[in-house]
PDB file of C-alpha atoms in Angstrom:
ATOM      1  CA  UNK I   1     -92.943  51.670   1.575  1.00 83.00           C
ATOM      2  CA  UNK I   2     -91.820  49.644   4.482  1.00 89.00           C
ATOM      3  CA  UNK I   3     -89.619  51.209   7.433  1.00 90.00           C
ATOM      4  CA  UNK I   4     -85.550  50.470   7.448  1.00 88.00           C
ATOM      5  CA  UNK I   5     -82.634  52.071   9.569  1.00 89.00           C
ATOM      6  CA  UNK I   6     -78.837  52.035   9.318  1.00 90.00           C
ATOM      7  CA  UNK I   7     -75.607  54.214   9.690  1.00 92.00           C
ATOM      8  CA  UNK I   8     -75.313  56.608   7.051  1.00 92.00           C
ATOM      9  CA  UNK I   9     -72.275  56.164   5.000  1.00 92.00           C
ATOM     10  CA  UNK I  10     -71.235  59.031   2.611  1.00 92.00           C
ATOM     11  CA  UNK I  11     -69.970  59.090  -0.894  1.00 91.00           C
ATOM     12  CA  UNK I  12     -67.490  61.529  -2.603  1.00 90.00           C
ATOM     13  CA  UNK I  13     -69.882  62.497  -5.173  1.00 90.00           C
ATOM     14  CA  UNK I  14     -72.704  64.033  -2.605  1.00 89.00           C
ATOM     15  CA  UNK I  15     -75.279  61.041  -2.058  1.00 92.00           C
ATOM     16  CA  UNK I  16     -74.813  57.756   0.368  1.00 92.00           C
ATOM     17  CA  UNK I  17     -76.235  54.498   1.553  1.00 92.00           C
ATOM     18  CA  UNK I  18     -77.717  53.267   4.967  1.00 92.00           C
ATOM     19  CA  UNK I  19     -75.362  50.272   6.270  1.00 91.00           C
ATOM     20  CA  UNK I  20     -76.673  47.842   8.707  1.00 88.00           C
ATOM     21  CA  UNK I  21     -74.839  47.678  12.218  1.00 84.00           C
ATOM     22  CA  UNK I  22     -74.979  44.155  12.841  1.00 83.00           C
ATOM     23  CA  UNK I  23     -73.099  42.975   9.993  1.00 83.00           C
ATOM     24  CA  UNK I  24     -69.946  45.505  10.304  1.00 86.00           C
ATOM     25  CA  UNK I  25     -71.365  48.143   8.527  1.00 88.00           C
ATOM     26  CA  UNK I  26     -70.980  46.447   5.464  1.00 88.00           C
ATOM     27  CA  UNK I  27     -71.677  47.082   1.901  1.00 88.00           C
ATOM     28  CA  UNK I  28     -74.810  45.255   0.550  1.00 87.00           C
ATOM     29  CA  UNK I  29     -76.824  45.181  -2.397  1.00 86.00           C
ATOM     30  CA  UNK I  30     -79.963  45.323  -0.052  1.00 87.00           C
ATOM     31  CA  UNK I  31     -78.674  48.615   1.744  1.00 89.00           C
ATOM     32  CA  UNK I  32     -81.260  51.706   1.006  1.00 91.00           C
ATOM     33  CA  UNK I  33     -80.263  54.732  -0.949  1.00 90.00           C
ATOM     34  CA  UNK I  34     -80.015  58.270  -0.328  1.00 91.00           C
ATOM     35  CA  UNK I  35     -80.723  61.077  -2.278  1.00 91.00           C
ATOM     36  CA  UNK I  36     -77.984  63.864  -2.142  1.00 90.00           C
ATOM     37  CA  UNK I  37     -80.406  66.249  -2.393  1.00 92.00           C
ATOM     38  CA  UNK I  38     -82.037  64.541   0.901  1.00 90.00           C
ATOM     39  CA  UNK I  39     -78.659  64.770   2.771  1.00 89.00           C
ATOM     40  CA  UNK I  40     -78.201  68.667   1.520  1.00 91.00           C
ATOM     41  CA  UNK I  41     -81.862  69.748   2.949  1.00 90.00           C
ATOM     42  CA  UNK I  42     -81.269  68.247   6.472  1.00 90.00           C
ATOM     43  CA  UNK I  43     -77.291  68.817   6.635  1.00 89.00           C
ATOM     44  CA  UNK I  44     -76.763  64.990   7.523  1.00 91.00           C
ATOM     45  CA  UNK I  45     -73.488  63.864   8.340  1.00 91.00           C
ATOM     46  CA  UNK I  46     -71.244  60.714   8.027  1.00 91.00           C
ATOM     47  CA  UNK I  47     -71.748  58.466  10.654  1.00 91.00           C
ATOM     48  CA  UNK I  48     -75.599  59.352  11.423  1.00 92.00           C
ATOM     49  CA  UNK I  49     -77.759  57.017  12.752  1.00 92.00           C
ATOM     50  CA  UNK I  50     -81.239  57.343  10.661  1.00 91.00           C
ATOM     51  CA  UNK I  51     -84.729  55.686  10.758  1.00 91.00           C
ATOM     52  CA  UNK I  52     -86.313  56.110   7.026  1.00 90.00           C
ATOM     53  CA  UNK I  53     -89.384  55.313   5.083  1.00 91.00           C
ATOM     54  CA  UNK I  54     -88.015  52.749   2.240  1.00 90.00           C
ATOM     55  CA  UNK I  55     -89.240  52.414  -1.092  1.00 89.00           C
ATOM     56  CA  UNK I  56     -88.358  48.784  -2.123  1.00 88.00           C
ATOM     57  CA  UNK I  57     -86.197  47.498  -5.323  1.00 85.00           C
ATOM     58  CA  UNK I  58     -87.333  47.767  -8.403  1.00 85.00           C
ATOM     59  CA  UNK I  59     -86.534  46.411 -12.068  1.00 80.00           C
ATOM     60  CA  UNK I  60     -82.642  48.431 -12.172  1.00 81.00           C
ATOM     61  CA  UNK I  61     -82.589  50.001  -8.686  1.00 83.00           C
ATOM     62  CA  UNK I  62     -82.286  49.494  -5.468  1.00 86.00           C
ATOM     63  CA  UNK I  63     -84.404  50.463  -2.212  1.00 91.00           C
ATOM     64  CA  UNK I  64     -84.197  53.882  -1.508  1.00 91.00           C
ATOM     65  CA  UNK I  65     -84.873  56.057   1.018  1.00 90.00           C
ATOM     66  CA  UNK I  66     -88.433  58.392   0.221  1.00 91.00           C
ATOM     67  CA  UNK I  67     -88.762  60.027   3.853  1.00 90.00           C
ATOM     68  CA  UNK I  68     -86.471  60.236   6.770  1.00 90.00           C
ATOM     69  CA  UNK I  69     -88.152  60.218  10.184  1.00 90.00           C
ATOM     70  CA  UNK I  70     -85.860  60.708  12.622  1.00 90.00           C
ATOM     71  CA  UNK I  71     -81.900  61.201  12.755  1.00 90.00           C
ATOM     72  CA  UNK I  72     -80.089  59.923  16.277  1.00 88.00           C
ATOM     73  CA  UNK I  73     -83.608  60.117  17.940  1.00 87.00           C
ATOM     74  CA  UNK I  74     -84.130  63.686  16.640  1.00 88.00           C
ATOM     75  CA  UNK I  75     -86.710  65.129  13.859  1.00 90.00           C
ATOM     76  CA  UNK I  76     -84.462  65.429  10.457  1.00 88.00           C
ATOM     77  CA  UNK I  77     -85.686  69.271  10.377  1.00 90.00           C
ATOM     78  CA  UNK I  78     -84.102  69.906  14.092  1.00 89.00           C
ATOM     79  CA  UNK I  79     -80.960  68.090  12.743  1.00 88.00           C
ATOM     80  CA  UNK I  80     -78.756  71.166  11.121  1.00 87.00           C
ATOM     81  CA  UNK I  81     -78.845  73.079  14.579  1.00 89.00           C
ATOM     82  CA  UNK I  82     -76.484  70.190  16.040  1.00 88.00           C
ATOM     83  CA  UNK I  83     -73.392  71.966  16.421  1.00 90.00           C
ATOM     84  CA  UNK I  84     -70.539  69.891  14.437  1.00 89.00           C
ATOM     85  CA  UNK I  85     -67.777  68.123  16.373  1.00 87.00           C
ATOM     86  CA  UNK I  86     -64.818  70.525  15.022  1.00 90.00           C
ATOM     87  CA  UNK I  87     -67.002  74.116  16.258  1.00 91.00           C
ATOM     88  CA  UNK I  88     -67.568  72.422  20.017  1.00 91.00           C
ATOM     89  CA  UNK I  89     -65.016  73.269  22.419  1.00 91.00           C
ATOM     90  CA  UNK I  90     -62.372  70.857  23.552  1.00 91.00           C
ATOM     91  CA  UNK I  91     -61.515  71.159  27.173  1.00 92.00           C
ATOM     92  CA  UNK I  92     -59.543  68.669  29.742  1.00 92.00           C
ATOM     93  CA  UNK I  93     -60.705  65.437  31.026  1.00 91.00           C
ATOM     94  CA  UNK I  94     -61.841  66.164  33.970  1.00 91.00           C
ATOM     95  CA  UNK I  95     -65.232  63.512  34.885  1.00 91.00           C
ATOM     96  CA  UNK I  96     -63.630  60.246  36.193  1.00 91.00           C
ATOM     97  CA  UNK I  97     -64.255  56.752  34.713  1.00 92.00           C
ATOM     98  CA  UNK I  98     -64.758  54.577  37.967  1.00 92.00           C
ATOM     99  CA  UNK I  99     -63.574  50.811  35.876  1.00 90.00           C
ATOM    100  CA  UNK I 100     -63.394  49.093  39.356  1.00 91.00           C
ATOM    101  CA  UNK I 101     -66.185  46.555  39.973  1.00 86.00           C
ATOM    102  CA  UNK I 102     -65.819  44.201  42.693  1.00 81.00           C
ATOM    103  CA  UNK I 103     -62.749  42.428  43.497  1.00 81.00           C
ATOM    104  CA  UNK I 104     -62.202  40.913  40.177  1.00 80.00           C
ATOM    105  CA  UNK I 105     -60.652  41.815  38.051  1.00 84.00           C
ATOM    106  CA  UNK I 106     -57.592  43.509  39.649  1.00 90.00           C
ATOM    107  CA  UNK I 107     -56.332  45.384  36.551  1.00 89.00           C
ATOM    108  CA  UNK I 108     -58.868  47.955  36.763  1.00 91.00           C
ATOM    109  CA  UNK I 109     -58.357  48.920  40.243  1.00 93.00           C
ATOM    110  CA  UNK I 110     -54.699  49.274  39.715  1.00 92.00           C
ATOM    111  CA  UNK I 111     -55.417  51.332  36.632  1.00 91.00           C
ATOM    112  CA  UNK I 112     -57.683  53.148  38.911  1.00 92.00           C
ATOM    113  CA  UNK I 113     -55.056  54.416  41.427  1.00 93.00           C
ATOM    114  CA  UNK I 114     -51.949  54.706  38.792  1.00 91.00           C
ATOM    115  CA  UNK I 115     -53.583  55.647  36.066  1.00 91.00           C
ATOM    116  CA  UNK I 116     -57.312  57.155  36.025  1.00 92.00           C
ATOM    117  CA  UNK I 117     -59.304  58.002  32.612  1.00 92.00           C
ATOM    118  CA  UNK I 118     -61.670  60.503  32.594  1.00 92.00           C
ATOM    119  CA  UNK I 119     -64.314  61.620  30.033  1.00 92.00           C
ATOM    120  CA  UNK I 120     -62.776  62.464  27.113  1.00 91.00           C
ATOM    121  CA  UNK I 121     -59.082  60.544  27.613  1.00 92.00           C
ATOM    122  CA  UNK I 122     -56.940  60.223  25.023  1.00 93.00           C
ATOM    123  CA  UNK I 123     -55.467  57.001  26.175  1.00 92.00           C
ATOM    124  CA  UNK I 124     -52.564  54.532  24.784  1.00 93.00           C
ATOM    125  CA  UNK I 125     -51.767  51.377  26.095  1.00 93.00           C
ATOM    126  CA  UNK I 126     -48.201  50.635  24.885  1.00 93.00           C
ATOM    127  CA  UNK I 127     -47.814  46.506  24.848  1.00 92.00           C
ATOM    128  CA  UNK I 128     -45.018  43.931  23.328  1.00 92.00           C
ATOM    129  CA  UNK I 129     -47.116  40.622  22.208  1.00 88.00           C
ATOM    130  CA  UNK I 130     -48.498  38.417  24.809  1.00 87.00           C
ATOM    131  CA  UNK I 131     -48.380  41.136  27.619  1.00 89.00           C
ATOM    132  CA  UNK I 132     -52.292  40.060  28.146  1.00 86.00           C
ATOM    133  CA  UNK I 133     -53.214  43.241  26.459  1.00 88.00           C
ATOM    134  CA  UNK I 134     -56.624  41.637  25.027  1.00 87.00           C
ATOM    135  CA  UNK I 135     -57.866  40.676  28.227  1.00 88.00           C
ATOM    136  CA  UNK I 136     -57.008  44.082  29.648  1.00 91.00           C
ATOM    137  CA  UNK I 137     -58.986  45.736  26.947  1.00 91.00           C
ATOM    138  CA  UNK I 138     -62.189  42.968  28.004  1.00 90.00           C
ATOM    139  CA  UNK I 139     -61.837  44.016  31.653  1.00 92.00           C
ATOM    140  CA  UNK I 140     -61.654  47.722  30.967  1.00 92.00           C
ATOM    141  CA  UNK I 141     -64.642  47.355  28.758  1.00 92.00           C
ATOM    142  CA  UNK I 142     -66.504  45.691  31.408  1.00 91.00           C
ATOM    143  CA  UNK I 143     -65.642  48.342  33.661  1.00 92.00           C
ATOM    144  CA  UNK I 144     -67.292  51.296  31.786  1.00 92.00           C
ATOM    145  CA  UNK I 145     -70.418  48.982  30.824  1.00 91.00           C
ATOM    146  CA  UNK I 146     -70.929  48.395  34.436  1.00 91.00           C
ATOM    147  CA  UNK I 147     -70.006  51.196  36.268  1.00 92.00           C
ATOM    148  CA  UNK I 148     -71.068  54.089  33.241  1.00 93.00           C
ATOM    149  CA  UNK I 149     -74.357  51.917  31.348  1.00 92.00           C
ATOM    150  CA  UNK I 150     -74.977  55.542  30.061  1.00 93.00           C
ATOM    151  CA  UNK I 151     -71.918  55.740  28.210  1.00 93.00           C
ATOM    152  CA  UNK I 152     -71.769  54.382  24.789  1.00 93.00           C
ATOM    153  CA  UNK I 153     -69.210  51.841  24.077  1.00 94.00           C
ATOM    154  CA  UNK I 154     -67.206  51.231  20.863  1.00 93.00           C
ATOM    155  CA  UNK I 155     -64.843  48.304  20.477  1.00 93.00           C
ATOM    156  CA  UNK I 156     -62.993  49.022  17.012  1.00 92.00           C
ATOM    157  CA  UNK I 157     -61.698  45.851  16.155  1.00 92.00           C
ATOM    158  CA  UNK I 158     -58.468  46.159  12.886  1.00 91.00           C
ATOM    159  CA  UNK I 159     -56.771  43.312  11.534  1.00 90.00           C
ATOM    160  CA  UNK I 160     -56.892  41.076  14.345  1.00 89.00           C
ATOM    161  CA  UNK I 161     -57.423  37.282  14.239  1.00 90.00           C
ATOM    162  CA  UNK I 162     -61.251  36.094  13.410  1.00 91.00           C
ATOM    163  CA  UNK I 163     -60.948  33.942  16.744  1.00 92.00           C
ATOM    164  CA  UNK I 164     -60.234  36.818  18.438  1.00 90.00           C
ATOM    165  CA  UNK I 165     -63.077  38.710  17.241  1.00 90.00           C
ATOM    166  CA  UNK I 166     -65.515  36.219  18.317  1.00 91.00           C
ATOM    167  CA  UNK I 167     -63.997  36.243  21.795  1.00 91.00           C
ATOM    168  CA  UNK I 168     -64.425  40.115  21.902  1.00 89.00           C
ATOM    169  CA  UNK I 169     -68.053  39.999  21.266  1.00 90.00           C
ATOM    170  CA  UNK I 170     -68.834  36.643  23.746  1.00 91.00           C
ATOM    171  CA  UNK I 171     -67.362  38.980  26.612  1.00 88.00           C
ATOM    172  CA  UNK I 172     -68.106  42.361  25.477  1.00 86.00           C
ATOM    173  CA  UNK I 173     -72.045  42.852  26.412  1.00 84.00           C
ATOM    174  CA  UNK I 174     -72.495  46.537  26.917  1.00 83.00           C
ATOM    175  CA  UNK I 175     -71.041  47.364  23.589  1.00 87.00           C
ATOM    176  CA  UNK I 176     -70.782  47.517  19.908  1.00 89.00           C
ATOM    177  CA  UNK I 177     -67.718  45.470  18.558  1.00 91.00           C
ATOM    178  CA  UNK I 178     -67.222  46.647  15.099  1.00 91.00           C
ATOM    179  CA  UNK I 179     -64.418  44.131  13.457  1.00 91.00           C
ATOM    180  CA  UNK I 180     -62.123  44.180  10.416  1.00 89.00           C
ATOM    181  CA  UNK I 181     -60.588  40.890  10.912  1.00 88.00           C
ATOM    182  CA  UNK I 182     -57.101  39.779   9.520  1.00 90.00           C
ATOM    183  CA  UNK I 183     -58.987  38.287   6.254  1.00 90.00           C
ATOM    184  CA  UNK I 184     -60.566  41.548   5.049  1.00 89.00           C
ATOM    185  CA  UNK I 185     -58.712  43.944   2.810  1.00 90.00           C
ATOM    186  CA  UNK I 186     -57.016  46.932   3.307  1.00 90.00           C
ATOM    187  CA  UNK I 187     -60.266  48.792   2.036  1.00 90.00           C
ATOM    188  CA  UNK I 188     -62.171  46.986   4.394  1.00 89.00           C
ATOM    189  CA  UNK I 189     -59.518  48.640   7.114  1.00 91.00           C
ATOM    190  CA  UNK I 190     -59.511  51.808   5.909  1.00 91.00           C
ATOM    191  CA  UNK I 191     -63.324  52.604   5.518  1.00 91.00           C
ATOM    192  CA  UNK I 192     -64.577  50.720   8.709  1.00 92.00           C
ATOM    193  CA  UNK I 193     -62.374  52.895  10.863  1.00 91.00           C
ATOM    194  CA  UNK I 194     -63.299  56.018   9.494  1.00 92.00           C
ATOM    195  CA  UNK I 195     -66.982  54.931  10.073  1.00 92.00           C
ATOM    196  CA  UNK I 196     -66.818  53.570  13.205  1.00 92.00           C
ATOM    197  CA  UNK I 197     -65.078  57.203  14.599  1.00 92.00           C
ATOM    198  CA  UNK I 198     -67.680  59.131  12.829  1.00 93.00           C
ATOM    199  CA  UNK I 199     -70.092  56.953  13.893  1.00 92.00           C
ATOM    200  CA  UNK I 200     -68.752  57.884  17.789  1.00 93.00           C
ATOM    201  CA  UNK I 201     -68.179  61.895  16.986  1.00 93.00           C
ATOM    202  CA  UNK I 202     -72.380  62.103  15.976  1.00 92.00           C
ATOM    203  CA  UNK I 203     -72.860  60.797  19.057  1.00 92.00           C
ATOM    204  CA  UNK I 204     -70.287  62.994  20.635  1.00 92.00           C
ATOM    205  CA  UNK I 205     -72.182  65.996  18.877  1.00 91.00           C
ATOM    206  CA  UNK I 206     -75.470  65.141  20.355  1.00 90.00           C
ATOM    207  CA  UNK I 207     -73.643  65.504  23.887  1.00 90.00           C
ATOM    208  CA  UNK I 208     -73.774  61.725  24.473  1.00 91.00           C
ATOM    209  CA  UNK I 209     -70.359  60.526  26.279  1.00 93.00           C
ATOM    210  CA  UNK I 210     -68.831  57.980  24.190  1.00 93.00           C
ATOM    211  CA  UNK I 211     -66.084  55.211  24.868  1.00 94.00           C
ATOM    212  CA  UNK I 212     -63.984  54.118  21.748  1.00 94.00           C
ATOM    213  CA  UNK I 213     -61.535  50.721  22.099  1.00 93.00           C
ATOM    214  CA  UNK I 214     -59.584  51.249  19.361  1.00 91.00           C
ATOM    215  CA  UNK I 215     -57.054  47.434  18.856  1.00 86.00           C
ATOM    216  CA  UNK I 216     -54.727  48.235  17.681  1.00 83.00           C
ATOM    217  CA  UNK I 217     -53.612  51.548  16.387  1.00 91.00           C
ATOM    218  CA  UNK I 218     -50.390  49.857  14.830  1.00 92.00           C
ATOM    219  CA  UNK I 219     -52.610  47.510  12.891  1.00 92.00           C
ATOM    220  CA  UNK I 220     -54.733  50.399  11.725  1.00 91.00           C
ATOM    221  CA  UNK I 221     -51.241  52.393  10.439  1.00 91.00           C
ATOM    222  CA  UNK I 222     -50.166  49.370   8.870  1.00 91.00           C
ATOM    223  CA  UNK I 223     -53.010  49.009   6.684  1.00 91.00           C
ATOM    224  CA  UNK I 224     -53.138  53.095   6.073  1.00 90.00           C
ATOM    225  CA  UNK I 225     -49.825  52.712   4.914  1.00 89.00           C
ATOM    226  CA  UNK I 226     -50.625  49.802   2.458  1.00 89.00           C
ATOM    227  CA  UNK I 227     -53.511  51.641   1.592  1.00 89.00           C
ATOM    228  CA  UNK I 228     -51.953  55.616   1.143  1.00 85.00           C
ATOM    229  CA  UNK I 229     -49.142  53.551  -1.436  1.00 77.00           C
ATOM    230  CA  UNK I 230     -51.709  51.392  -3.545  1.00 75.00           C
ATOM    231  CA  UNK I 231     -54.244  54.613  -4.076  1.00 68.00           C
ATOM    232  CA  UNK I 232     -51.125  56.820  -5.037  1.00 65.00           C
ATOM    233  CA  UNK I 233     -51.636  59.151  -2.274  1.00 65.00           C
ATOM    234  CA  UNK I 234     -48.287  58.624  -1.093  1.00 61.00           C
ATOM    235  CA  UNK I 235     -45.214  60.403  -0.794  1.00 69.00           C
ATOM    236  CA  UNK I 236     -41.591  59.510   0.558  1.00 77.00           C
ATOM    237  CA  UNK I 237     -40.670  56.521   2.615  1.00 80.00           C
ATOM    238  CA  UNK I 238     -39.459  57.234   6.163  1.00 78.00           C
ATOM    239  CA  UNK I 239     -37.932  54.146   8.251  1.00 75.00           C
ATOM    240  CA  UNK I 240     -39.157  51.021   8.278  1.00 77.00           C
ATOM    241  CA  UNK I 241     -40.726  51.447   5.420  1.00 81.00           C
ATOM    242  CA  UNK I 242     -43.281  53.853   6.509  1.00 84.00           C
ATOM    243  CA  UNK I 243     -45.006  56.308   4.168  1.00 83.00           C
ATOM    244  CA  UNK I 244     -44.408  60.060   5.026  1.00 82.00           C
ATOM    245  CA  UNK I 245     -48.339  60.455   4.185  1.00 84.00           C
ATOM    246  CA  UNK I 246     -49.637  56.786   6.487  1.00 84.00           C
ATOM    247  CA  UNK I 247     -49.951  58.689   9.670  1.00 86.00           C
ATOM    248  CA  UNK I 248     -52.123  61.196   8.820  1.00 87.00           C
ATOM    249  CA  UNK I 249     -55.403  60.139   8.929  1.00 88.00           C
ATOM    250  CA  UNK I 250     -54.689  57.665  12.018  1.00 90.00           C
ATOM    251  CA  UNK I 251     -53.319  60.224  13.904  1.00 90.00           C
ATOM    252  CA  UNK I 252     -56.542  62.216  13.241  1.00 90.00           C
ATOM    253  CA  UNK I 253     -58.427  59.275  14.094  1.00 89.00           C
ATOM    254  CA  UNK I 254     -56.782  58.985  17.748  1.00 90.00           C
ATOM    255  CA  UNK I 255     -56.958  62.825  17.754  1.00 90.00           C
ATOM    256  CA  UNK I 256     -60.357  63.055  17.925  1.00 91.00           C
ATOM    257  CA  UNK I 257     -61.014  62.356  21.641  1.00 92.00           C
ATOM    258  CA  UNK I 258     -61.420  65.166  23.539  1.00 92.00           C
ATOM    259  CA  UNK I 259     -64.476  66.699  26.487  1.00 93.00           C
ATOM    260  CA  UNK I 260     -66.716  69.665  25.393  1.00 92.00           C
ATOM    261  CA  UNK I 261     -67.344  72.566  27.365  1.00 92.00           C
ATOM    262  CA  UNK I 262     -71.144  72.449  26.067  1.00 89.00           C
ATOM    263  CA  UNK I 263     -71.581  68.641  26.825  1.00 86.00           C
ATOM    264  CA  UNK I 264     -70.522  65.751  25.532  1.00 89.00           C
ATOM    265  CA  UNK I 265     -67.369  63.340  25.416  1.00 92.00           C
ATOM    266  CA  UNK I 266     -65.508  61.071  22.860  1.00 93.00           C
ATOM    267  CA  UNK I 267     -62.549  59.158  25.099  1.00 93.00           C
ATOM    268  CA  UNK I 268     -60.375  56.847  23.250  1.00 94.00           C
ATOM    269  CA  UNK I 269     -58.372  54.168  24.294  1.00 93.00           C
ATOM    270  CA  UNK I 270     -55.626  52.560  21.806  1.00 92.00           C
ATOM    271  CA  UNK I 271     -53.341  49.856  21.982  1.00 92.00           C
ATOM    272  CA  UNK I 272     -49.873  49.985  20.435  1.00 92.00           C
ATOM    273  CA  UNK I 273     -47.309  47.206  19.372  1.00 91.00           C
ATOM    274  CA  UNK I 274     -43.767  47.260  20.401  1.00 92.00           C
ATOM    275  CA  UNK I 275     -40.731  45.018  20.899  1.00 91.00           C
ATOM    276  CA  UNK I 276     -42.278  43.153  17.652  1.00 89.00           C
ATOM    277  CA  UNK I 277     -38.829  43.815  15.905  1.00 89.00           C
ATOM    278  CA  UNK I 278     -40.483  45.680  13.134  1.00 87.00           C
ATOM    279  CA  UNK I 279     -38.628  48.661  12.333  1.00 90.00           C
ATOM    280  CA  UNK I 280     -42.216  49.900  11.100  1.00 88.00           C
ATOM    281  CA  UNK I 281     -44.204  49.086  14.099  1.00 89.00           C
ATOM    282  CA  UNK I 282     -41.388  51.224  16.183  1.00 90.00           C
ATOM    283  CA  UNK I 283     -41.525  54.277  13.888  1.00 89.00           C
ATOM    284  CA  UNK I 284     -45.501  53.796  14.146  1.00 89.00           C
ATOM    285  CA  UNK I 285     -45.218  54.277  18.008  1.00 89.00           C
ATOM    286  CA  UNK I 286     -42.819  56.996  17.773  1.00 88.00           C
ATOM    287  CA  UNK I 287     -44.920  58.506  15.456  1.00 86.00           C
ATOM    288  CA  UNK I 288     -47.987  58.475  18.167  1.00 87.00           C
ATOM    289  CA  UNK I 289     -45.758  58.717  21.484  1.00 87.00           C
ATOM    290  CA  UNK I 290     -46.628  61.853  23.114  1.00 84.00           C
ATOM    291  CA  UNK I 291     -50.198  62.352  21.326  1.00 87.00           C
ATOM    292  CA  UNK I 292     -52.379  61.158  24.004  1.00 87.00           C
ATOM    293  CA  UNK I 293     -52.467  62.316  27.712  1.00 88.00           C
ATOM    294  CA  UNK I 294     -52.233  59.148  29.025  1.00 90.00           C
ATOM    295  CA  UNK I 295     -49.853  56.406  28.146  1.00 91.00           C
ATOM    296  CA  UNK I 296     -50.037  53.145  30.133  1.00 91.00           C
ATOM    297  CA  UNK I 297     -47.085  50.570  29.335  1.00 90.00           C
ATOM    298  CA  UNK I 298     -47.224  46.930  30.161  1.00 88.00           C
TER     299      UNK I 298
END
């Protein structure tokens, strides 16, 4: 048996696998198993971060998991007492996010005096292409890894350009950037969004404040809506070509920031497209106008 860790990734049928965080949570051969019957006895959750004793490959199978020692720092046994994100109670934002750090950049002390985030801000920056939104997300992120190194940051990263990416992660250093990059599939989209906000609610649960980038959230509808048609989830088509049934889980996605009364904090921050003159990416934003409690438009 040799020790191995990962992010615990759920399947339908009851048992799941332990991706690796420095590849994009993805899906490899080499990734441990877990027993259902393991993930029933300790109540473990999607999105779980778990240290395990692994039994290695053999003949047909592949590693699996034999003993879980801890779960997010915790013993697995103490695990099922964490309260889970939709029982906690959601209050207002009402801790403030300093993002000014010296006199450069500028961006965050104007956002500072016009438009403050606190802990658990459900934020939307509303931006027509090449409004300098990127850098804006980079100084905001340096911000909260400066001034808050106790608050965990998440840069969610959908169908953006691979350049891009790399840029992200040069000048992000406090953070995780978790990437789906313009050459993955819809699939790709789909599941490493999910993850990467139930990766940020565990941590919520455990009453850790936690800072979600989320680029963009007109991206991440596009590919829901490719994604809702192909599976044959979908129902009718609204304008622009958008399915009735695409908004649903993004919404829920963005939804999910909120401050708890016992502890604890999940703020997002989302970027979304306009003046692209896509009929789709303006029913996407109508669609999400008025969801968050802050809007900031450049």
């Amino acid at each position: 048996l040799e020790e191995g860790e990962g992010i615990l990734e759920l399947h339908p049928n009851g048992y799941g696998f332990l991706r690796g965080t420095e590849n994009n949570y993805a899906r490899e051969r080499s990734d441990p198993f877990v027993p259902g019957t393991m993930i029933e006895r300790f109540g473990l959750r999607q999105g779980v971060h778990i240290k395990a004793m692994v039994q290695e490959a053999r003949r047909q199978q592949g590693p699996r998991v034999r003993e879980i020692l801890d779960v997010d720092g915790m013993p697995p046994e103490d695990y099922p007492e964490v309260k889970s994100f939709e029982t906690l109670t959601a209050v207002n934002p009402e801790e403030w996010l300093r993002l000014e750090c010296g006199r450069q950049p500028l961006t965050n002390r104007v956002i500072d005096l016009l438009a403050p985030v606190g802990k658990g801000q459900r934020a939307l920056i509303v931006s027509p292409p090449r409004s300098g939104k990127t850098i804006m997300l980079q100084d905001i992120a340096s911000g909260i890894s400066t001034n808050h190194p106790d608050v965990k940051l998440i840069v969610l990263l959908i169908d953006e350009r691979p350049e891009e990416v790399t840029d992200m992660r040069r000048n992000i250093l406090g953070g995780e950037v978790v990437a789906s990059s313009l050459d993955m599939d819809v699939e790709s989209h789909v599941r490493l969004s999910q993850l990467a906000v139930d990766r940020a609610r565990r941590l919520a649960e455990m009453g850790q404040d936690v800072f979600l980038m989320l680029d963009s959230i007109t991206r991440l509808a596009r590919a829901f809506n490719k994604w809702v048609g192909r599976s044959g989830r979908g129902g009718a088509t609204m304008t622009g070509g958008l399915d009735i049934k695409a908004m649903d889980i993004p919404k829920k996605l963005f939804a999910t920031a909120r401050a708890f009364h016992e502890g604890g904090s999940l703020t997002v921050v989302g970027t979304a497209l306009v003046d692209t003159n896509s009929r789709m990416d303006e029913a996407i934003f109508q669609e999400f106008k008025g969801t968050g409690n802050m809007e900031l438009v450049l």
